[in-house]
PDB file of C-alpha atoms in Angstrom:
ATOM      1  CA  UNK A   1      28.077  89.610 -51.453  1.00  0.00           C
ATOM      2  CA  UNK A   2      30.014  92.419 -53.572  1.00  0.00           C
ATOM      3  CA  UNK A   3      33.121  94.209 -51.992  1.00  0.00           C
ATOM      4  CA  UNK A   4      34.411  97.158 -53.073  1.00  0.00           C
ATOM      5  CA  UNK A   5      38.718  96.637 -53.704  1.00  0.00           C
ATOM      6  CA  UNK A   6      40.569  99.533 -55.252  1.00  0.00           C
ATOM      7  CA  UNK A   7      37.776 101.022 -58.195  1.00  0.00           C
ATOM      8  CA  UNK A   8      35.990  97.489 -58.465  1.00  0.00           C
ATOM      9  CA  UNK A   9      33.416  95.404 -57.109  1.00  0.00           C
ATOM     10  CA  UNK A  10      34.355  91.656 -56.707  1.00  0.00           C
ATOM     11  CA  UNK A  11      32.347  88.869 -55.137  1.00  0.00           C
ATOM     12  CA  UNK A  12      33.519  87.775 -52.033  1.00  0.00           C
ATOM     13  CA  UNK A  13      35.146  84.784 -52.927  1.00  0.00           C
ATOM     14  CA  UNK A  14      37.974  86.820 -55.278  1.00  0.00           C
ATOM     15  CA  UNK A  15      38.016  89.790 -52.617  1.00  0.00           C
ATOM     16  CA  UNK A  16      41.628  89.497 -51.761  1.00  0.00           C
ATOM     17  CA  UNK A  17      44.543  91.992 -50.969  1.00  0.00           C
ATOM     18  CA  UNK A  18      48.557  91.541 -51.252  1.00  0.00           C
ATOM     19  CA  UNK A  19      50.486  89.608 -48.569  1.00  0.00           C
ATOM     20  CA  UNK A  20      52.872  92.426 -49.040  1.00  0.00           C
ATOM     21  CA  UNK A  21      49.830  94.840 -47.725  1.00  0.00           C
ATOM     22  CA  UNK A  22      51.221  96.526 -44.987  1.00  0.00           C
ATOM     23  CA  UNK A  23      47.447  96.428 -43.612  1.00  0.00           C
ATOM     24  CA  UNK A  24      48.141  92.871 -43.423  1.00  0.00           C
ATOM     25  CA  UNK A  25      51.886  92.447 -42.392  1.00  0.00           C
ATOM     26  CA  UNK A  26      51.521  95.471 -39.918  1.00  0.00           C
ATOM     27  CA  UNK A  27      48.442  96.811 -39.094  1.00  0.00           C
ATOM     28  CA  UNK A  28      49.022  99.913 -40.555  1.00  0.00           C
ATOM     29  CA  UNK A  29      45.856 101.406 -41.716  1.00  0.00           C
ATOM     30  CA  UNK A  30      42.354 102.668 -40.171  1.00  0.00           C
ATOM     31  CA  UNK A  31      38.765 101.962 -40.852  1.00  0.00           C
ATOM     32  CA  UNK A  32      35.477 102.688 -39.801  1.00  0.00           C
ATOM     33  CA  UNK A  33      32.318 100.445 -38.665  1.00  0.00           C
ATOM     34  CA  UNK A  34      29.291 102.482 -39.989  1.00  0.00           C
ATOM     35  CA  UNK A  35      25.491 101.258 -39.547  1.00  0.00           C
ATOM     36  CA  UNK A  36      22.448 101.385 -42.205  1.00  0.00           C
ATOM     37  CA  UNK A  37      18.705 101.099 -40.914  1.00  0.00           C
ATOM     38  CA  UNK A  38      15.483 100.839 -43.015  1.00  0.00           C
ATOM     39  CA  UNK A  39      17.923 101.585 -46.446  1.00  0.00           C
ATOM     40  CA  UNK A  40      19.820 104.899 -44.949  1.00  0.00           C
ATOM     41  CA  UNK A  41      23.420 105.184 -43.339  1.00  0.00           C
ATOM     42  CA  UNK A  42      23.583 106.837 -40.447  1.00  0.00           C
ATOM     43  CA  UNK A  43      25.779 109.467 -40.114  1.00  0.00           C
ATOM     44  CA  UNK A  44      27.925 108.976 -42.883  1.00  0.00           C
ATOM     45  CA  UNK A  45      29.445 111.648 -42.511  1.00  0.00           C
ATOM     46  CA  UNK A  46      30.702 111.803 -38.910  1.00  0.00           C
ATOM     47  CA  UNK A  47      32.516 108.488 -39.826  1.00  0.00           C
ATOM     48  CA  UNK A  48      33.986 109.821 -43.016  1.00  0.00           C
ATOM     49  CA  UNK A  49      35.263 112.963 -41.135  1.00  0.00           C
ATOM     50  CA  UNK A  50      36.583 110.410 -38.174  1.00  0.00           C
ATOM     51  CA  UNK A  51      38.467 108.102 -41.406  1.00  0.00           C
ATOM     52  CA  UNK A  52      40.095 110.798 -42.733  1.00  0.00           C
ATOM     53  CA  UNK A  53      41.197 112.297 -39.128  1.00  0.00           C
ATOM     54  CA  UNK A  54      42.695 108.925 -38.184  1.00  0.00           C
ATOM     55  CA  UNK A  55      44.367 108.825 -41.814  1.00  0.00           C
ATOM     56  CA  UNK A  56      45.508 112.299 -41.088  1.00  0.00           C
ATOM     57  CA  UNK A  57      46.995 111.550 -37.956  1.00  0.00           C
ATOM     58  CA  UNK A  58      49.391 107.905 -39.084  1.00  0.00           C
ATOM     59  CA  UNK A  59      50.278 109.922 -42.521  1.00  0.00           C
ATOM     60  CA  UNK A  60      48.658 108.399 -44.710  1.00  0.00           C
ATOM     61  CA  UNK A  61      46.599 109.875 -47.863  1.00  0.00           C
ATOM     62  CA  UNK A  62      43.457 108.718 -48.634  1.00  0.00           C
ATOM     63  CA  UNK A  63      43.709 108.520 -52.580  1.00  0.00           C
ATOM     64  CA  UNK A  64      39.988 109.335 -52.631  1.00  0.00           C
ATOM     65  CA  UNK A  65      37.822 112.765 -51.988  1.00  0.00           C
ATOM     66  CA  UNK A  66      35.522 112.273 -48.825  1.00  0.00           C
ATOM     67  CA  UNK A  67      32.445 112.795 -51.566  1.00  0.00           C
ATOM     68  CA  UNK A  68      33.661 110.251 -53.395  1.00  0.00           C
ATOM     69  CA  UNK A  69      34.089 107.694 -50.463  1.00  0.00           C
ATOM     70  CA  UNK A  70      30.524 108.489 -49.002  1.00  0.00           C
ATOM     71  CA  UNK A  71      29.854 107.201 -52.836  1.00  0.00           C
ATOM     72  CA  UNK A  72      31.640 104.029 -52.423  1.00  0.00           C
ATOM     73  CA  UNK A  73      30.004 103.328 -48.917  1.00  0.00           C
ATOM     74  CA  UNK A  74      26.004 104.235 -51.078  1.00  0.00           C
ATOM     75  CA  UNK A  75      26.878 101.543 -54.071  1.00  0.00           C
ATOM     76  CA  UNK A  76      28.560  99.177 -51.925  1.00  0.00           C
ATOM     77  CA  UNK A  77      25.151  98.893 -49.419  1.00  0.00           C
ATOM     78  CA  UNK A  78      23.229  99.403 -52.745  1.00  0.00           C
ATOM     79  CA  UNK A  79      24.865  96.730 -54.368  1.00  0.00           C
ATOM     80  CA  UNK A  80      24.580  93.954 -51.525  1.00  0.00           C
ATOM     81  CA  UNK A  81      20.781  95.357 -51.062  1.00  0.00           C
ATOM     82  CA  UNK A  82      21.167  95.895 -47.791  1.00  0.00           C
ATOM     83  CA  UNK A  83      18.110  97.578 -45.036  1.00  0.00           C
ATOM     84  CA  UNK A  84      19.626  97.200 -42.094  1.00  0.00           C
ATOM     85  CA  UNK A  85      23.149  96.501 -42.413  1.00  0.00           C
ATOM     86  CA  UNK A  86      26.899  97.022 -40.855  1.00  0.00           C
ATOM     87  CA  UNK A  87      29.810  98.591 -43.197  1.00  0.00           C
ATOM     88  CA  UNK A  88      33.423  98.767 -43.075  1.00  0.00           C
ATOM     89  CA  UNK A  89      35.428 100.920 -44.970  1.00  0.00           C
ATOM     90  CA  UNK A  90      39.119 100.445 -44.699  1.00  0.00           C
ATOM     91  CA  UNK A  91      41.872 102.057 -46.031  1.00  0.00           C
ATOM     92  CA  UNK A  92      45.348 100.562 -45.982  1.00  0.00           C
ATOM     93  CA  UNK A  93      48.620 101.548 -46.131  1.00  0.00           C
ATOM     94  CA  UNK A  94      49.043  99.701 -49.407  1.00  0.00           C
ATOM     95  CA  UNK A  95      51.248  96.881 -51.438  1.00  0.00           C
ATOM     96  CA  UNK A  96      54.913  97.541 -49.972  1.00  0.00           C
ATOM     97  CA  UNK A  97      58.316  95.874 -48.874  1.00  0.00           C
ATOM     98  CA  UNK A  98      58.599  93.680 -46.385  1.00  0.00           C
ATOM     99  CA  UNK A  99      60.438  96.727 -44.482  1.00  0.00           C
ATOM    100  CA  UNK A 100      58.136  98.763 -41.975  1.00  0.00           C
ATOM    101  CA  UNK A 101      59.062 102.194 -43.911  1.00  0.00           C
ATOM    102  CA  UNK A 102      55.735 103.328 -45.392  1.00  0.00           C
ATOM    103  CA  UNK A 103      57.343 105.237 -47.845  1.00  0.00           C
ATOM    104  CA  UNK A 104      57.555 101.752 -49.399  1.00  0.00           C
ATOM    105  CA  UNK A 105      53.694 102.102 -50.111  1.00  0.00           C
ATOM    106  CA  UNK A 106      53.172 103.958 -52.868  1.00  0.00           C
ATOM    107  CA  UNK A 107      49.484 103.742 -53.213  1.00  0.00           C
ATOM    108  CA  UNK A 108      47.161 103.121 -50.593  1.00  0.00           C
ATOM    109  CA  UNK A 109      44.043 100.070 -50.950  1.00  0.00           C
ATOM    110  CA  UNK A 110      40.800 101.132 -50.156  1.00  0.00           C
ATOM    111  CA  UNK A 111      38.023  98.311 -49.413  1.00  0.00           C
ATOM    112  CA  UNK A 112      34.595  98.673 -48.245  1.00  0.00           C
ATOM    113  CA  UNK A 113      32.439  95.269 -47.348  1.00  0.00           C
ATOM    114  CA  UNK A 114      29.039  95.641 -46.205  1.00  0.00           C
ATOM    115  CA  UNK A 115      26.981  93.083 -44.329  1.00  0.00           C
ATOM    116  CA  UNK A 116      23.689  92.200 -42.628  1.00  0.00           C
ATOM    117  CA  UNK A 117      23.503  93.266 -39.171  1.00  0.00           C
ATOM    118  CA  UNK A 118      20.909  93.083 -36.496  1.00  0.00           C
ATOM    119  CA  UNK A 119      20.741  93.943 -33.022  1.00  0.00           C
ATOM    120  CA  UNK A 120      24.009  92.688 -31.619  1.00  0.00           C
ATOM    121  CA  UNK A 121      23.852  91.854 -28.330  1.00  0.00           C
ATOM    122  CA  UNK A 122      20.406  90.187 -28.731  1.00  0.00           C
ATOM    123  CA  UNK A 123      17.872  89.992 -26.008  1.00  0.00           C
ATOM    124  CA  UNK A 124      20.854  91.247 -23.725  1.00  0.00           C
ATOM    125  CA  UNK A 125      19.333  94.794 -24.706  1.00  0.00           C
ATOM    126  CA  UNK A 126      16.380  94.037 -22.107  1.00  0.00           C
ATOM    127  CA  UNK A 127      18.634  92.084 -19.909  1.00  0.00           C
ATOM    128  CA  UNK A 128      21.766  93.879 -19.326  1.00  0.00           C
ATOM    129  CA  UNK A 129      25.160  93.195 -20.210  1.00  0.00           C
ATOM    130  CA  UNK A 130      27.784  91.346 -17.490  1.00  0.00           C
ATOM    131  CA  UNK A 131      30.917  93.214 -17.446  1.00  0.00           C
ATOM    132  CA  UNK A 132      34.681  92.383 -16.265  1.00  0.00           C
ATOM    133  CA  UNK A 133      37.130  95.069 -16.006  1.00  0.00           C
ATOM    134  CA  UNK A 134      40.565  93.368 -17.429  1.00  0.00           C
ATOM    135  CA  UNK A 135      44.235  93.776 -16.601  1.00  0.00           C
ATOM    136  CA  UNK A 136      45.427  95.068 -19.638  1.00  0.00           C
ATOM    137  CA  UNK A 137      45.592  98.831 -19.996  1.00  0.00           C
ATOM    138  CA  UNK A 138      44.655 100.776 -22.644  1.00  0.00           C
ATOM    139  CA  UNK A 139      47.226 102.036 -25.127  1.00  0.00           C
ATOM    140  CA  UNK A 140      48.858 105.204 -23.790  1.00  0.00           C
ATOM    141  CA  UNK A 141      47.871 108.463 -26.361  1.00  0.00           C
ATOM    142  CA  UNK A 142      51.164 108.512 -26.338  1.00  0.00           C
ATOM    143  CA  UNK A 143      51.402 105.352 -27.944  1.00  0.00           C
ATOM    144  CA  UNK A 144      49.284 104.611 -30.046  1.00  0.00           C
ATOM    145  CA  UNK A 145      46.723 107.347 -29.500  1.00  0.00           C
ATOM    146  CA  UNK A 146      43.366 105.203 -28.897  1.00  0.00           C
ATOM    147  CA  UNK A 147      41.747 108.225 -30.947  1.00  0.00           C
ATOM    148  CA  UNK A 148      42.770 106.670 -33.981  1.00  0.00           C
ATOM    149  CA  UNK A 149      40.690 103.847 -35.436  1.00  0.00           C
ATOM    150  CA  UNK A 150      43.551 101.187 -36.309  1.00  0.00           C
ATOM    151  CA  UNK A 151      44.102  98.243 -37.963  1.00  0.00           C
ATOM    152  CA  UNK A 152      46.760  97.663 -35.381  1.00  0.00           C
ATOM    153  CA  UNK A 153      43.490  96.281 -32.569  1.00  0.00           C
ATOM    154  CA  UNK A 154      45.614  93.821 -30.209  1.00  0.00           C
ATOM    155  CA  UNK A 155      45.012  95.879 -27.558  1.00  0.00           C
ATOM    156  CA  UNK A 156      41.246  95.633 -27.801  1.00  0.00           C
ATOM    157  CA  UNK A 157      41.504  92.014 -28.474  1.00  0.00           C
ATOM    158  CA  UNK A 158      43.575  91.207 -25.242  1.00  0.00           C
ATOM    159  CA  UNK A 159      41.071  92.834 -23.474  1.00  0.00           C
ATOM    160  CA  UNK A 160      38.185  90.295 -25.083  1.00  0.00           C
ATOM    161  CA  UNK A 161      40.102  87.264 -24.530  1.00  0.00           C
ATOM    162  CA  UNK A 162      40.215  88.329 -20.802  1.00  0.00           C
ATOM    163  CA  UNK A 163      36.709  88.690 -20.573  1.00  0.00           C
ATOM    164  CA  UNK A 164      35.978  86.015 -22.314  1.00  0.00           C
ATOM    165  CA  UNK A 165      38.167  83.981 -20.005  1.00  0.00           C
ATOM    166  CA  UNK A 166      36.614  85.417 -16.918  1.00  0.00           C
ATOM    167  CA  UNK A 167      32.801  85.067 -18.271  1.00  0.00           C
ATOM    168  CA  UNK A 168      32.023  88.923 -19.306  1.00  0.00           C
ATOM    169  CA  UNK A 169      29.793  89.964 -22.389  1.00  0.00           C
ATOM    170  CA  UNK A 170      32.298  93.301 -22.249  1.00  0.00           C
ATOM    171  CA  UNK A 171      35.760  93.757 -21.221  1.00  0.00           C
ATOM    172  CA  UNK A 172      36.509  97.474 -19.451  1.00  0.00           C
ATOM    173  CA  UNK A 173      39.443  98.805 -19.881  1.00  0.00           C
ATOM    174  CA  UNK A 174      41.760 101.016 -17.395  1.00  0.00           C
ATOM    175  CA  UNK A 175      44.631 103.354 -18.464  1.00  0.00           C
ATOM    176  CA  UNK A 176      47.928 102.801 -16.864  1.00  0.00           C
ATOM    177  CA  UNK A 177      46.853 105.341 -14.252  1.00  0.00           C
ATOM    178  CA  UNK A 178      44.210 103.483 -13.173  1.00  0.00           C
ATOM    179  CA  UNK A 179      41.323 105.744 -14.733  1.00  0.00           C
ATOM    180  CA  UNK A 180      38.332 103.701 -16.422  1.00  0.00           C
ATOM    181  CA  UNK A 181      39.047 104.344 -20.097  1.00  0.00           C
ATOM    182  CA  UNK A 182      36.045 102.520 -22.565  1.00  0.00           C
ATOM    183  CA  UNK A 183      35.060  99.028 -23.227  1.00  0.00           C
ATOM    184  CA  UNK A 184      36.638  96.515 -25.842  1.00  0.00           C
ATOM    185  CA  UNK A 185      34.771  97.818 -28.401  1.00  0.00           C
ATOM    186  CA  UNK A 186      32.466 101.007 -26.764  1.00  0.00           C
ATOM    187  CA  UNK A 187      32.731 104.109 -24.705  1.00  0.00           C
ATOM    188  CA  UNK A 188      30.902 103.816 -21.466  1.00  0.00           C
ATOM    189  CA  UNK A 189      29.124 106.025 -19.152  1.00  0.00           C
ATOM    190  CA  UNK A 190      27.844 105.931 -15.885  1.00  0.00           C
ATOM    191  CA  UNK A 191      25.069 107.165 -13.959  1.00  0.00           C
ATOM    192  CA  UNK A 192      25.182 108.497 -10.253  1.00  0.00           C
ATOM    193  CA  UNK A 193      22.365 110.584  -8.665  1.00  0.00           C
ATOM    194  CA  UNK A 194      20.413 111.720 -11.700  1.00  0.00           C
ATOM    195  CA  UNK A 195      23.767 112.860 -13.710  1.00  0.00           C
ATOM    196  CA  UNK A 196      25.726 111.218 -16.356  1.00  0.00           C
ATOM    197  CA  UNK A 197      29.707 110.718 -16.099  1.00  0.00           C
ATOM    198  CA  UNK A 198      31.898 109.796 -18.667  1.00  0.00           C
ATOM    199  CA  UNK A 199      35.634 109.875 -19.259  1.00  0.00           C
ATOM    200  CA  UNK A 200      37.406 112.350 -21.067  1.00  0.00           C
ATOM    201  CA  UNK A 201      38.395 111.355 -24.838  1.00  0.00           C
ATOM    202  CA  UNK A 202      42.214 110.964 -25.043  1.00  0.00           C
ATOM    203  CA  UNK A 203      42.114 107.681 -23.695  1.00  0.00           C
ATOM    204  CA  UNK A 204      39.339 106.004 -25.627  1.00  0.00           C
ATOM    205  CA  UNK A 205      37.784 106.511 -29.256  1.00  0.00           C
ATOM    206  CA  UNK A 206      35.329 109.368 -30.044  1.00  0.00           C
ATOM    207  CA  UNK A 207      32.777 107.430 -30.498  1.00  0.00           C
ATOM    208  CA  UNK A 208      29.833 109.044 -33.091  1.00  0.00           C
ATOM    209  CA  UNK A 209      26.879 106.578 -30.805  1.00  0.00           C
ATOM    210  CA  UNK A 210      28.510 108.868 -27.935  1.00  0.00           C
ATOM    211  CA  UNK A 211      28.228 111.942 -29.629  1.00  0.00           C
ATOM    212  CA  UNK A 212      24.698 111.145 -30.293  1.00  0.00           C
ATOM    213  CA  UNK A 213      24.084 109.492 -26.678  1.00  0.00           C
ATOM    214  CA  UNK A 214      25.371 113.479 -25.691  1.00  0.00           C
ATOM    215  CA  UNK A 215      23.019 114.825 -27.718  1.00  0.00           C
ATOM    216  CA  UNK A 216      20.287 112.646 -26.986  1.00  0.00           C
ATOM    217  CA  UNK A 217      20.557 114.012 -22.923  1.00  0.00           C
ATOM    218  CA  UNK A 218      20.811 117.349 -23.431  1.00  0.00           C
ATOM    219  CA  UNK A 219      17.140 116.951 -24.936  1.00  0.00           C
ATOM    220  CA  UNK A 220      16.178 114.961 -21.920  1.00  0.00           C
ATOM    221  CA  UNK A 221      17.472 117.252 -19.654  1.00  0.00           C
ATOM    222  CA  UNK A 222      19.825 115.099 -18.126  1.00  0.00           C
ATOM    223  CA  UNK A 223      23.142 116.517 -16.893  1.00  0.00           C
ATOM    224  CA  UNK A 224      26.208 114.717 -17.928  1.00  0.00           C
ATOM    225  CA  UNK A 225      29.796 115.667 -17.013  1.00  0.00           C
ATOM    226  CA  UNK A 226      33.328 114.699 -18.370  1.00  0.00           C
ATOM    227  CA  UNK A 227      35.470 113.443 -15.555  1.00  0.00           C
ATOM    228  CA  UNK A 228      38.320 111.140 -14.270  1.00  0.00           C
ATOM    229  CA  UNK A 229      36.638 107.816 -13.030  1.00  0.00           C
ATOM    230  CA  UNK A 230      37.469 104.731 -11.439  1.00  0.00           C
ATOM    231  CA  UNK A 231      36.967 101.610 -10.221  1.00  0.00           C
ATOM    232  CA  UNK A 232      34.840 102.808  -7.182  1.00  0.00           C
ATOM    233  CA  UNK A 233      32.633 105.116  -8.977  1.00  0.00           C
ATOM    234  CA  UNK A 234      32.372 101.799 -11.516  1.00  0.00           C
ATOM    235  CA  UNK A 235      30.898  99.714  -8.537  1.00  0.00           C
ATOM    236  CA  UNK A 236      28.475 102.203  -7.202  1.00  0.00           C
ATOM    237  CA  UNK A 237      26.587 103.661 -10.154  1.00  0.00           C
ATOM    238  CA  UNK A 238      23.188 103.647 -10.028  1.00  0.00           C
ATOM    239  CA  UNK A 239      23.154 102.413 -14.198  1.00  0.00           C
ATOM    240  CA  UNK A 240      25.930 101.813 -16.345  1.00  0.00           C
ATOM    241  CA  UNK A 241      25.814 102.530 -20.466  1.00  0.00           C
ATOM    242  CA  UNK A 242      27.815 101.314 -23.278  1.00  0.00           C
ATOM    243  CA  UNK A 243      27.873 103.121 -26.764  1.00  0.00           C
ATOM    244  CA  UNK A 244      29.110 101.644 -30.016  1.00  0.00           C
ATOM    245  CA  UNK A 245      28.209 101.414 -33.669  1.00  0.00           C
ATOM    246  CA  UNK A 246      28.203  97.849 -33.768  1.00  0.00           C
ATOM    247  CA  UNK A 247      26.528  97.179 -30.058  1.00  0.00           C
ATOM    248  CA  UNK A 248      24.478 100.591 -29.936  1.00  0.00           C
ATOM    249  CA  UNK A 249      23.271 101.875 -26.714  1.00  0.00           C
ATOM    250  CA  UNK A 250      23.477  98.714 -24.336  1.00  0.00           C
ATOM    251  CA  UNK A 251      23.030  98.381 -20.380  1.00  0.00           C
ATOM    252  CA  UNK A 252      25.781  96.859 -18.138  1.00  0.00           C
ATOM    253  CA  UNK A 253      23.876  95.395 -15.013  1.00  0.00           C
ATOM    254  CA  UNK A 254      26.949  93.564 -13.462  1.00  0.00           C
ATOM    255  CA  UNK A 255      30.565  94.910 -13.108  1.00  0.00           C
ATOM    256  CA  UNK A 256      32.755  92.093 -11.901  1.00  0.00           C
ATOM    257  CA  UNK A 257      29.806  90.111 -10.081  1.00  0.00           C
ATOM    258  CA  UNK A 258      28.748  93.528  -8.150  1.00  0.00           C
ATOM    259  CA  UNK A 259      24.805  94.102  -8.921  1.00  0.00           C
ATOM    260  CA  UNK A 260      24.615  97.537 -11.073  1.00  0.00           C
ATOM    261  CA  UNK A 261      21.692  99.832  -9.253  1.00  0.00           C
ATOM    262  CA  UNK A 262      18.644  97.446  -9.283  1.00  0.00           C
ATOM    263  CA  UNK A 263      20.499  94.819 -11.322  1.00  0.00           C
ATOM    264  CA  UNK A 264      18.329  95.472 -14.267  1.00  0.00           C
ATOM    265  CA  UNK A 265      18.426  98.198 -17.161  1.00  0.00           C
ATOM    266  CA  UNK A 266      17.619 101.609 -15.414  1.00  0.00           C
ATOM    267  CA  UNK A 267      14.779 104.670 -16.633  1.00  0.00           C
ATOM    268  CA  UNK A 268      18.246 106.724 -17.616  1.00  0.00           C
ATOM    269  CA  UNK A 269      19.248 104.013 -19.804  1.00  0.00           C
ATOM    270  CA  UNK A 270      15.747 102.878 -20.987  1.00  0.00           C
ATOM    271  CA  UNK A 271      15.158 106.747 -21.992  1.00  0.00           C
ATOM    272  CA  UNK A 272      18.357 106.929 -24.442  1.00  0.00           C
ATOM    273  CA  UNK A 273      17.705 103.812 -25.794  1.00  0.00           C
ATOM    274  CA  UNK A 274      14.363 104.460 -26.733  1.00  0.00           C
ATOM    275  CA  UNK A 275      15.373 107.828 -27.984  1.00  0.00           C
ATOM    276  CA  UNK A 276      17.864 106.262 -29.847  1.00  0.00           C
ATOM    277  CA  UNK A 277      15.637 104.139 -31.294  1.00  0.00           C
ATOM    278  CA  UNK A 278      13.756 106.809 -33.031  1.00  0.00           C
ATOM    279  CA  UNK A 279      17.050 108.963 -34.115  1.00  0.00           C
ATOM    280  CA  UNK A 280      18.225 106.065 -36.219  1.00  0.00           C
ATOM    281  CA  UNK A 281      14.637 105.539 -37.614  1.00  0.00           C
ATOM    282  CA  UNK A 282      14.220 109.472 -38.901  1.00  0.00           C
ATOM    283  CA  UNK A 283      17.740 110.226 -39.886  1.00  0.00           C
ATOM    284  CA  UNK A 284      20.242 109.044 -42.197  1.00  0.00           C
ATOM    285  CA  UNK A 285      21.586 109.225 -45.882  1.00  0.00           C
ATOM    286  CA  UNK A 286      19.283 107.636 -47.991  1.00  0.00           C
ATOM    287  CA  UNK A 287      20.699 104.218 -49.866  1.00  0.00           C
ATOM    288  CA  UNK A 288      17.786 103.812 -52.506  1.00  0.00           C
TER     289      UNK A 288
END
């Protein structure tokens, strides 16, 4: 496997960043998780846009043009010859002090690794997921604004070891107000009577699968609405959805033991994800 450090491409074994990174001492830095299928990378752009906004927002500069990052993210999947693959461009706050001041960081790293990736959740995607909602809330926007894709991802990792604990395949996550907020690693929607709910985006990431999950309904026909939910419309929806790069379009059939509509994957959910399907096989920027 190459990686892509700061201008070169090293094998993994000499990929390696400063202990005075403030990526590494702090967390301070953002990223992206990007998918490739059949040798193109889907929407490369959305997550370049979405890197650069998250830069934007913690201060930081990327020392690159976003042309010449969608360039790095090509060779690096190029150079690992990579079909169907999972990339993660990061871009740190760079070699520092041991003080938190990022004015200490003079030049920021940039990395992209690229792997193999299948279908992550397995046969789960005929299944359906089991769910626990966890008592850890998700960062306030006034925070750390969950809009921003962070190094800093405690909070989501909390939220795993709770599920894990209590036997879940996904953790879901509440604000401090008690409002369902997205999954450990996903936003989530619900459906109720035909129509698709989902929260509101200042409380969870905007997630590009979600974007496309919108756009994928509006072609069906099916009516979805931004709202406040919680825990009650959670245990009475007729089919629940999770959206990620990593995990795609995935069906939750249990929410804390409850039985999700017919326990199984519903049509709404077996319509998106077949329609998903076929988005990911037609569109993308080619690798080769």
């Amino acid at each position: 496997m190459e990686i892509y450090i700061d201008g070169q491409f090293v094998p993994e074994t000499e990929a390696k960043v400063s202990v005075f990174d403030h990526g590494f001492l702090y967390g301070d830095g953002v990223f992206e998780g990007i998918r490739s299928y059949n040798g193109k990378i889907f929407r490369l752009m959305d997550h370049i846009d979405r890197l650069y906004d998250s830069a934007k927002t913690i201060d930081m500069a990327v020392p690159v043009s976003k042309e010449e990052f969608a360039d790095i993210i090509i060779e690096t999947v190029r150079r690992n010859g990579l079909q169907d693959g999972y990339i993660r461009p990061i871009v740190t706050r760079g070699t520092g002090t041991m003080g938190l001041d990022p004015r200490k960081c003079p030049n920021p790293t940039i990395i992209c690794i690229a792997i193999e990736w299948g279908a992550m959740y397995g046969d789960l995607y005929e299944k359906g997921l089991t769910a626990v909602t966890v008592a850890v809330r998700r960062n306030s926007p006034d925070a750390l604004p969950p809009n921003v894709k962070s190094l800093n991802y405690l909070n989501n990792i909390l939220a795993k070891i709770e599920a894990n604990y209590k036997g879940g395949d996904e953790a879901i996550f509440f604000d401090a107000q008690g409002r369902i907020s997205e999954g450990s690693g996903d936003n989530i929607f619900i459906v109720k009577n035909g129509t698709i709910y989902t929260p509101y985006t200042l409380t969870n990431l905007k997630g590009i699968t979600r974007q496309v999950l919108i756009e994928i309904v509006e072609t069906l026909g099916v009516p979805l609405r931004e709202v406040e939910l919680g825990f009650y419309d959670l245990y009475t929806a007729d089919e629940i959805i999770v959206t990620g790069t990593a995990a795609e379009i995935a069906p939750i059939v249990t929410v804390d033991g409850r039985s999700i509509g017919s326990g199984r994957p519903g049509p709404i959910t077996k319509q998106i994800m077949a329609a998903f399907k076929t988005i990911t096989e037609q569109e993308g920027t080619p690798v080769y």
